[in-house]
Amino acid sequence: MEKVQETAEKIRTMEVRGAGRIAKAAAEAIRDYAAGLEVASMEEFATSIQEVSSFLISTRPTAVSLPNAVKLASRYSSGNVEEARQEIITNANLFIKRADRALEKIGKIGSRRIQDGDVIMTHCNSHAALSIITTAFDTGKDISVIATESRPRRQGLLTIRHLNDFSIPTTLIVDSAVRYYMKGVDKVIVGADAIAANGALVNKIGTSQLALAAHEARKSFMVAAETFKFSPSTIVGNPIEIEERAADEVVAPSVLADLPHVQVRNPAFDFTPAEYIDMIVTDIGIIPPAMAYTVIKEHLGWEFEEI
Ligand code: RUB
């Protein structure tokens, strides 16, 4: 349980962050927990796995990759503890392997859409979006990137470091400069925390502003998302919860101390409607957002909840 708590804390404090990394860390935690679980009965095994699953899922509410990973990793069919344990270990390892493979595939598939000379704008720090950009560069395409700072946590600094390591020419801008620079951009590529059945995207706060500006300037808006970022529960109309984080990420408490009429809001994600999205690059190919339902139905591999 100690390791599970450690992983949960890392996800909560964002030491482990980004929807894909969160998913892999949760699958690893479930696997290791199941491997070391000492129980007297199958009932006890089932209850413990259920509790740990719910605990991990509760760490961050928005990235659907987290409940998807936990569900996929913790599946078992046997009524025998040792067999069920092995099933979880196998399923978790399979999930982790597939997640790595998915990033590679997205890079390969998406990079074919990048042209020599493209200026790409990206937001926050998405490993899936970066996989497309770095693969395009590695295959000889002469590209450059405009990366947003992504306030308040400034994940853009991780992005520029990563791009610099690949020697990709990169410009860092503040979030409010997105529209100012859009005219010179060829493609916007962002990641996803969740994709709803209607094709709407949930990603880092400010993503919808990039989409609006791209739409206005008639630039292509591309989302890079593994199939485990699609949200099954949105099929039955469940909304995706937007995480609201602490005010002190935005401004130091001392600044607010003598401002009794001021409140701070800090939503971590926003919605981008499907009509602003040109394509979603997934590990099973490029799809239009209207195909999100099909991906959920045919590729997520578990039963839908009863309505
Ligand atoms: C990260 C974020 C990323 C997606 C996709 O938010 O919005 O764009 O999670 O990332 P946070 P990836 O920093 O709050 O977790 O492609 O790496 O899964």
CSV table of C-alpha atoms and ligand atoms in Angstrom, one decimal:
chain,number,residue,atom,x,y,z
A,1,MET,CA,0.0,0.0,0.0
A,2,GLU,CA,3.0,2.3,0.7
A,3,LYS,CA,3.9,2.3,-3.0
A,4,VAL,CA,0.3,3.0,-4.1
A,5,GLN,CA,0.2,6.0,-1.7
A,6,GLU,CA,3.5,7.2,-3.0
A,7,THR,CA,2.3,7.0,-6.6
A,8,ALA,CA,-1.0,8.7,-5.7
A,9,GLU,CA,0.9,11.5,-4.0
A,10,LYS,CA,3.1,12.0,-7.0
A,11,ILE,CA,0.1,12.2,-9.3
A,12,ARG,CA,-1.7,14.6,-6.9
A,13,THR,CA,1.3,16.9,-6.6
A,14,MET,CA,2.0,16.7,-10.3
A,15,GLU,CA,5.5,15.2,-9.9
A,16,VAL,CA,4.0,12.6,-12.3
A,17,ARG,CA,1.8,14.5,-14.8
A,18,GLY,CA,0.5,14.4,-18.3
A,19,ALA,CA,-2.4,12.0,-19.0
A,20,GLY,CA,-0.2,9.3,-20.5
A,21,ARG,CA,2.3,9.2,-17.7
A,22,ILE,CA,-0.4,9.3,-15.1
A,23,ALA,CA,-2.0,6.3,-16.7
A,24,LYS,CA,1.2,4.3,-16.8
A,25,ALA,CA,2.1,5.1,-13.2
A,26,ALA,CA,-1.3,4.0,-12.1
A,27,ALA,CA,-1.1,0.7,-14.0
A,28,GLU,CA,2.4,0.1,-12.4
A,29,ALA,CA,1.0,0.8,-8.9
A,30,ILE,CA,-1.9,-1.6,-9.4
A,31,ARG,CA,0.4,-4.3,-10.7
A,32,ASP,CA,2.9,-4.0,-7.8
A,33,TYR,CA,0.1,-3.8,-5.3
A,34,ALA,CA,-1.5,-7.0,-6.7
A,35,ALA,CA,1.9,-8.8,-6.8
A,36,GLY,CA,2.5,-8.2,-3.1
A,37,LEU,CA,-1.0,-8.5,-1.8
A,38,GLU,CA,-1.4,-11.0,1.0
A,39,VAL,CA,-5.0,-12.1,1.5
A,40,ALA,CA,-6.9,-15.0,3.1
A,41,SER,CA,-9.7,-15.2,0.6
A,42,MET,CA,-10.8,-14.2,-2.9
A,43,GLU,CA,-13.3,-11.8,-1.4
A,44,GLU,CA,-10.5,-10.0,0.4
A,45,PHE,CA,-8.5,-9.8,-2.8
A,46,ALA,CA,-11.4,-8.4,-4.7
A,47,THR,CA,-12.2,-5.8,-2.0
A,48,SER,CA,-8.5,-4.7,-1.7
A,49,ILE,CA,-8.1,-4.3,-5.5
A,50,GLN,CA,-11.4,-2.3,-5.7
A,51,GLU,CA,-10.3,0.0,-2.9
A,52,VAL,CA,-6.9,0.7,-4.3
A,53,SER,CA,-8.4,1.3,-7.8
A,54,SER,CA,-10.8,3.8,-6.4
A,55,PHE,CA,-8.1,5.5,-4.4
A,56,LEU,CA,-5.8,5.9,-7.5
A,57,ILE,CA,-8.7,7.2,-9.6
A,58,SER,CA,-9.5,9.8,-7.0
A,59,THR,CA,-6.1,11.5,-7.3
A,60,ARG,CA,-6.9,13.7,-10.3
A,61,PRO,CA,-10.4,13.9,-11.8
A,62,THR,CA,-10.0,15.0,-15.4
A,63,ALA,CA,-7.6,12.8,-17.3
A,64,VAL,CA,-9.8,9.8,-18.4
A,65,SER,CA,-6.6,7.9,-19.1
A,66,LEU,CA,-6.4,7.3,-15.3
A,67,PRO,CA,-9.7,5.4,-14.8
A,68,ASN,CA,-9.2,3.7,-18.2
A,69,ALA,CA,-5.7,2.5,-17.2
A,70,VAL,CA,-6.9,1.3,-13.8
A,71,LYS,CA,-9.9,-0.6,-15.3
A,72,LEU,CA,-7.7,-2.2,-18.0
A,73,ALA,CA,-4.9,-3.1,-15.6
A,74,SER,CA,-7.0,-4.5,-12.8
A,75,ARG,CA,-9.2,-6.8,-14.9
A,76,TYR,CA,-9.3,-10.5,-13.9
A,77,SER,CA,-11.7,-13.3,-14.5
A,78,SER,CA,-10.4,-16.1,-12.3
A,79,GLY,CA,-11.9,-16.8,-8.9
A,80,ASN,CA,-8.6,-18.0,-7.6
A,81,VAL,CA,-6.3,-15.5,-5.9
A,82,GLU,CA,-3.0,-16.6,-7.5
A,83,GLU,CA,-4.5,-16.7,-11.0
A,84,ALA,CA,-6.3,-13.4,-10.5
A,85,ARG,CA,-3.0,-11.9,-9.3
A,86,GLN,CA,-1.2,-13.1,-12.4
A,87,GLU,CA,-4.0,-11.8,-14.7
A,88,ILE,CA,-3.6,-8.3,-13.2
A,89,ILE,CA,0.2,-8.4,-13.5
A,90,THR,CA,-0.2,-9.5,-17.2
A,91,ASN,CA,-2.9,-6.9,-18.0
A,92,ALA,CA,-1.0,-4.1,-16.3
A,93,ASN,CA,2.2,-5.0,-18.2
A,94,LEU,CA,0.3,-5.2,-21.4
A,95,PHE,CA,-1.2,-1.7,-20.8
A,96,ILE,CA,2.2,-0.2,-20.1
A,97,LYS,CA,3.7,-1.8,-23.2
A,98,ARG,CA,0.8,-0.7,-25.4
A,99,ALA,CA,1.0,2.9,-24.0
A,100,ASP,CA,4.7,3.1,-25.1
A,101,ARG,CA,3.9,1.6,-28.4
A,102,ALA,CA,1.0,4.0,-28.9
A,103,LEU,CA,3.3,7.0,-28.5
A,104,GLU,CA,5.6,5.6,-31.1
A,105,LYS,CA,2.7,4.9,-33.5
A,106,ILE,CA,1.2,8.4,-33.0
A,107,GLY,CA,4.6,9.9,-33.8
A,108,LYS,CA,4.9,7.9,-37.0
A,109,ILE,CA,1.4,8.4,-38.2
A,110,GLY,CA,1.2,12.1,-37.2
A,111,SER,CA,4.6,13.0,-38.6
A,112,ARG,CA,3.5,12.1,-42.1
A,113,ARG,CA,1.1,15.1,-42.0
A,114,ILE,CA,4.0,17.5,-41.2
A,115,GLN,CA,5.5,19.3,-44.2
A,116,ASP,CA,9.0,20.6,-44.6
A,117,GLY,CA,9.2,24.1,-43.3
A,118,ASP,CA,6.1,23.8,-41.0
A,119,VAL,CA,5.8,26.1,-38.0
A,120,ILE,CA,4.0,24.2,-35.3
A,121,MET,CA,2.4,25.6,-32.3
A,122,THR,CA,1.9,23.5,-29.2
A,123,HIS,CA,0.5,24.0,-25.7
A,124,CYS,CA,1.5,22.7,-22.3
A,125,ASN,CA,3.6,19.5,-22.3
A,126,SER,CA,2.1,16.6,-24.2
A,127,HIS,CA,4.3,13.5,-24.9
A,128,ALA,CA,1.9,12.5,-27.7
A,129,ALA,CA,2.1,15.8,-29.4
A,130,LEU,CA,5.9,15.9,-28.9
A,131,SER,CA,6.2,12.4,-30.4
A,132,ILE,CA,4.7,13.7,-33.7
A,133,ILE,CA,7.0,16.8,-33.6
A,134,THR,CA,10.2,15.0,-32.8
A,135,THR,CA,9.5,12.1,-35.2
A,136,ALA,CA,8.9,14.6,-38.0
A,137,PHE,CA,12.2,16.3,-37.2
A,138,ASP,CA,14.1,13.1,-36.9
A,139,THR,CA,12.9,12.0,-40.4
A,140,GLY,CA,14.5,15.1,-41.8
A,141,LYS,CA,11.7,17.6,-41.9
A,142,ASP,CA,12.9,21.2,-41.4
A,143,ILE,CA,10.4,22.4,-38.8
A,144,SER,CA,10.2,24.9,-35.9
A,145,VAL,CA,8.0,25.1,-32.9
A,146,ILE,CA,6.2,27.9,-31.0
A,147,ALA,CA,5.6,26.6,-27.4
A,148,THR,CA,3.3,28.3,-24.9
A,149,GLU,CA,4.4,28.9,-21.4
A,150,SER,CA,1.1,27.3,-20.0
A,151,ARG,CA,0.4,29.2,-16.8
A,152,PRO,CA,0.1,28.6,-14.0
A,153,ARG,CA,2.3,25.5,-13.8
A,154,ARG,CA,4.5,26.5,-16.8
A,155,GLN,CA,4.7,23.0,-18.3
A,156,GLY,CA,5.8,24.8,-21.4
A,157,LEU,CA,9.3,24.9,-19.8
A,158,LEU,CA,9.4,21.1,-19.9
A,159,THR,CA,8.4,21.3,-23.6
A,160,ILE,CA,11.1,23.7,-24.6
A,161,ARG,CA,13.7,21.7,-22.8
A,162,HIS,CA,12.6,18.5,-24.6
A,163,LEU,CA,12.6,20.2,-28.0
A,164,ASN,CA,16.0,21.8,-27.3
A,165,ASP,CA,17.4,18.3,-26.5
A,166,PHE,CA,16.4,17.3,-30.1
A,167,SER,CA,17.9,20.6,-31.4
A,168,ILE,CA,14.6,21.7,-32.8
A,169,PRO,CA,14.4,25.5,-33.2
A,170,THR,CA,11.8,26.6,-30.6
A,171,THR,CA,10.3,29.9,-29.5
A,172,LEU,CA,8.7,30.3,-26.1
A,173,ILE,CA,5.7,32.6,-25.8
A,174,VAL,CA,3.3,33.6,-23.1
A,175,ASP,CA,-0.2,32.2,-23.4
A,176,SER,CA,-1.7,35.6,-24.2
A,177,ALA,CA,0.5,35.8,-27.4
A,178,VAL,CA,-1.1,32.8,-29.1
A,179,ARG,CA,-3.4,34.9,-31.4
A,180,TYR,CA,-0.6,37.4,-32.1
A,181,TYR,CA,1.6,34.6,-33.6
A,182,MET,CA,-1.1,32.4,-35.2
A,183,LYS,CA,-0.7,34.0,-38.6
A,184,GLY,CA,2.8,32.6,-39.0
A,185,VAL,CA,1.8,29.1,-37.8
A,186,ASP,CA,1.1,26.2,-40.1
A,187,LYS,CA,-0.3,23.6,-37.7
A,188,VAL,CA,-1.3,23.5,-34.0
A,189,ILE,CA,-0.7,20.1,-32.3
A,190,VAL,CA,-1.9,19.5,-28.8
A,191,GLY,CA,-2.4,16.5,-26.5
A,192,ALA,CA,-5.5,15.3,-24.7
A,193,ASP,CA,-6.6,14.5,-21.2
A,194,ALA,CA,-9.9,13.2,-22.5
A,195,ILE,CA,-11.9,13.0,-25.7
A,196,ALA,CA,-15.7,12.8,-25.3
A,197,ALA,CA,-18.0,10.6,-27.4
A,198,ASN,CA,-19.0,13.7,-29.4
A,199,GLY,CA,-15.4,14.4,-30.3
A,200,ALA,CA,-14.9,17.3,-27.9
A,201,LEU,CA,-11.4,17.6,-26.5
A,202,VAL,CA,-10.5,18.2,-22.8
A,203,ASN,CA,-6.9,19.5,-22.5
A,204,LYS,CA,-4.8,22.0,-20.6
A,205,ILE,CA,-6.6,25.3,-19.9
A,206,GLY,CA,-6.1,27.6,-22.8
A,207,THR,CA,-6.2,24.9,-25.5
A,208,SER,CA,-9.6,26.2,-26.7
A,209,GLN,CA,-8.0,29.6,-27.2
A,210,LEU,CA,-5.4,28.0,-29.5
A,211,ALA,CA,-8.3,26.2,-31.3
A,212,LEU,CA,-10.3,29.5,-31.8
A,213,ALA,CA,-7.3,31.4,-33.0
A,214,ALA,CA,-6.3,28.5,-35.4
A,215,HIS,CA,-9.9,28.4,-36.7
A,216,GLU,CA,-9.9,32.2,-37.3
A,217,ALA,CA,-6.6,32.0,-39.2
A,218,ARG,CA,-7.6,28.9,-41.0
A,219,LYS,CA,-4.8,26.8,-39.6
A,220,SER,CA,-4.9,23.1,-39.1
A,221,PHE,CA,-5.7,22.0,-35.5
A,222,MET,CA,-4.5,18.5,-34.7
A,223,VAL,CA,-4.9,16.5,-31.5
A,224,ALA,CA,-2.5,13.7,-30.5
A,225,ALA,CA,-4.3,11.1,-28.3
A,226,GLU,CA,-3.9,7.4,-27.5
A,227,THR,CA,-7.1,5.4,-27.7
A,228,PHE,CA,-7.1,5.2,-23.9
A,229,LYS,CA,-7.7,8.9,-23.7
A,230,PHE,CA,-11.3,8.5,-25.1
A,231,SER,CA,-14.0,8.6,-22.4
A,232,PRO,CA,-16.5,5.7,-22.4
A,233,SER,CA,-18.8,7.2,-19.8
A,234,THR,CA,-19.5,10.2,-22.0
A,235,ILE,CA,-21.5,7.9,-24.2
A,236,VAL,CA,-24.2,7.8,-21.6
A,237,GLY,CA,-24.0,11.5,-21.0
A,238,ASN,CA,-21.7,11.7,-18.0
A,239,PRO,CA,-19.8,15.0,-18.0
A,240,ILE,CA,-16.0,15.2,-17.8
A,241,GLU,CA,-15.1,16.9,-14.5
A,242,ILE,CA,-12.7,19.9,-14.9
A,243,GLU,CA,-10.1,19.9,-12.1
A,244,GLU,CA,-9.8,23.1,-10.2
A,245,ARG,CA,-6.5,23.5,-8.5
A,246,ALA,CA,-5.3,25.6,-5.6
A,247,ALA,CA,-5.2,29.4,-5.8
A,248,ASP,CA,-1.6,29.5,-4.7
A,249,GLU,CA,-0.5,28.1,-8.1
A,250,VAL,CA,-1.7,31.4,-9.6
A,251,VAL,CA,-0.7,33.9,-7.0
A,252,ALA,CA,1.2,33.9,-3.6
A,253,PRO,CA,-1.2,33.9,-0.6
A,254,SER,CA,0.6,37.0,0.7
A,255,VAL,CA,-0.7,39.0,-2.3
A,256,LEU,CA,-4.2,38.1,-1.4
A,257,ALA,CA,-3.9,38.5,2.3
A,258,ASP,CA,-5.3,42.1,2.3
A,259,LEU,CA,-7.6,41.7,-0.7
A,260,PRO,CA,-10.8,40.4,0.9
A,261,HIS,CA,-13.0,41.1,-2.2
A,262,VAL,CA,-10.8,39.0,-4.5
A,263,GLN,CA,-11.1,35.3,-5.3
A,264,VAL,CA,-8.9,33.3,-7.6
A,265,ARG,CA,-10.1,30.6,-9.9
A,266,ASN,CA,-7.7,28.0,-11.3
A,267,PRO,CA,-9.3,25.5,-13.7
A,268,ALA,CA,-6.6,23.1,-15.0
A,269,PHE,CA,-8.4,22.2,-18.2
A,270,ASP,CA,-10.9,23.4,-20.8
A,271,PHE,CA,-13.2,22.0,-23.5
A,272,THR,CA,-12.6,22.4,-27.2
A,273,PRO,CA,-15.7,21.6,-29.3
A,274,ALA,CA,-15.3,19.0,-32.1
A,275,GLU,CA,-15.9,21.6,-34.8
A,276,TYR,CA,-12.6,23.3,-34.1
A,277,ILE,CA,-10.6,20.0,-34.4
A,278,ASP,CA,-9.4,18.9,-37.9
A,279,MET,CA,-8.1,15.5,-36.9
A,280,ILE,CA,-7.2,13.3,-34.0
A,281,VAL,CA,-4.0,11.3,-34.5
A,282,THR,CA,-4.4,8.1,-32.5
A,283,ASP,CA,-2.4,4.8,-32.3
A,284,ILE,CA,-5.0,3.2,-34.6
A,285,GLY,CA,-4.8,5.9,-37.3
A,286,ILE,CA,-6.0,9.4,-38.0
A,287,ILE,CA,-9.7,10.0,-37.3
A,288,PRO,CA,-12.1,13.0,-37.5
A,289,PRO,CA,-13.6,13.9,-34.1
A,290,ALA,CA,-16.9,12.5,-35.3
A,291,MET,CA,-15.4,9.1,-35.1
A,292,ALA,CA,-14.7,9.3,-31.3
A,293,TYR,CA,-17.8,7.1,-30.5
A,294,THR,CA,-16.6,4.4,-32.8
A,295,VAL,CA,-13.1,4.4,-31.1
A,296,ILE,CA,-14.7,4.0,-27.7
A,297,LYS,CA,-17.1,1.3,-28.9
A,298,GLU,CA,-14.7,-0.8,-30.9
A,299,HIS,CA,-11.2,-0.2,-29.4
A,300,LEU,CA,-11.5,0.3,-25.7
A,301,GLY,CA,-12.3,-3.3,-25.0
A,302,TRP,CA,-14.6,-3.3,-22.0
A,303,GLU,CA,-18.3,-3.4,-21.4
A,304,PHE,CA,-20.2,-0.2,-21.1
A,305,GLU,CA,-21.8,0.7,-17.8
A,306,GLU,CA,-25.6,0.1,-17.6
A,307,ILE,CA,-27.7,3.2,-18.0
B,1,RUB,C1,-1.1,18.1,-19.1
B,1,RUB,C2,-1.9,18.2,-20.4
B,1,RUB,C3,-1.4,17.4,-21.6
B,1,RUB,C4,-2.2,16.1,-21.7
B,1,RUB,C5,-1.6,15.2,-22.7
B,1,RUB,O1,-1.8,18.6,-18.0
B,1,RUB,O2,-2.9,18.9,-20.5
B,1,RUB,O3,-1.6,18.1,-22.8
B,1,RUB,O4,-2.2,15.5,-20.4
B,1,RUB,O5,-0.3,14.8,-22.3
B,1,RUB,P1,-1.1,18.4,-16.6
B,1,RUB,P2,0.4,13.5,-22.8
B,1,RUB,O6,0.3,19.0,-16.6
B,1,RUB,O7,-2.0,19.2,-15.7
B,1,RUB,O8,-1.1,17.0,-16.2
B,1,RUB,O9,0.3,13.5,-24.3
B,1,RUB,O10,1.7,13.5,-22.2
B,1,RUB,O11,-0.4,12.3,-22.2
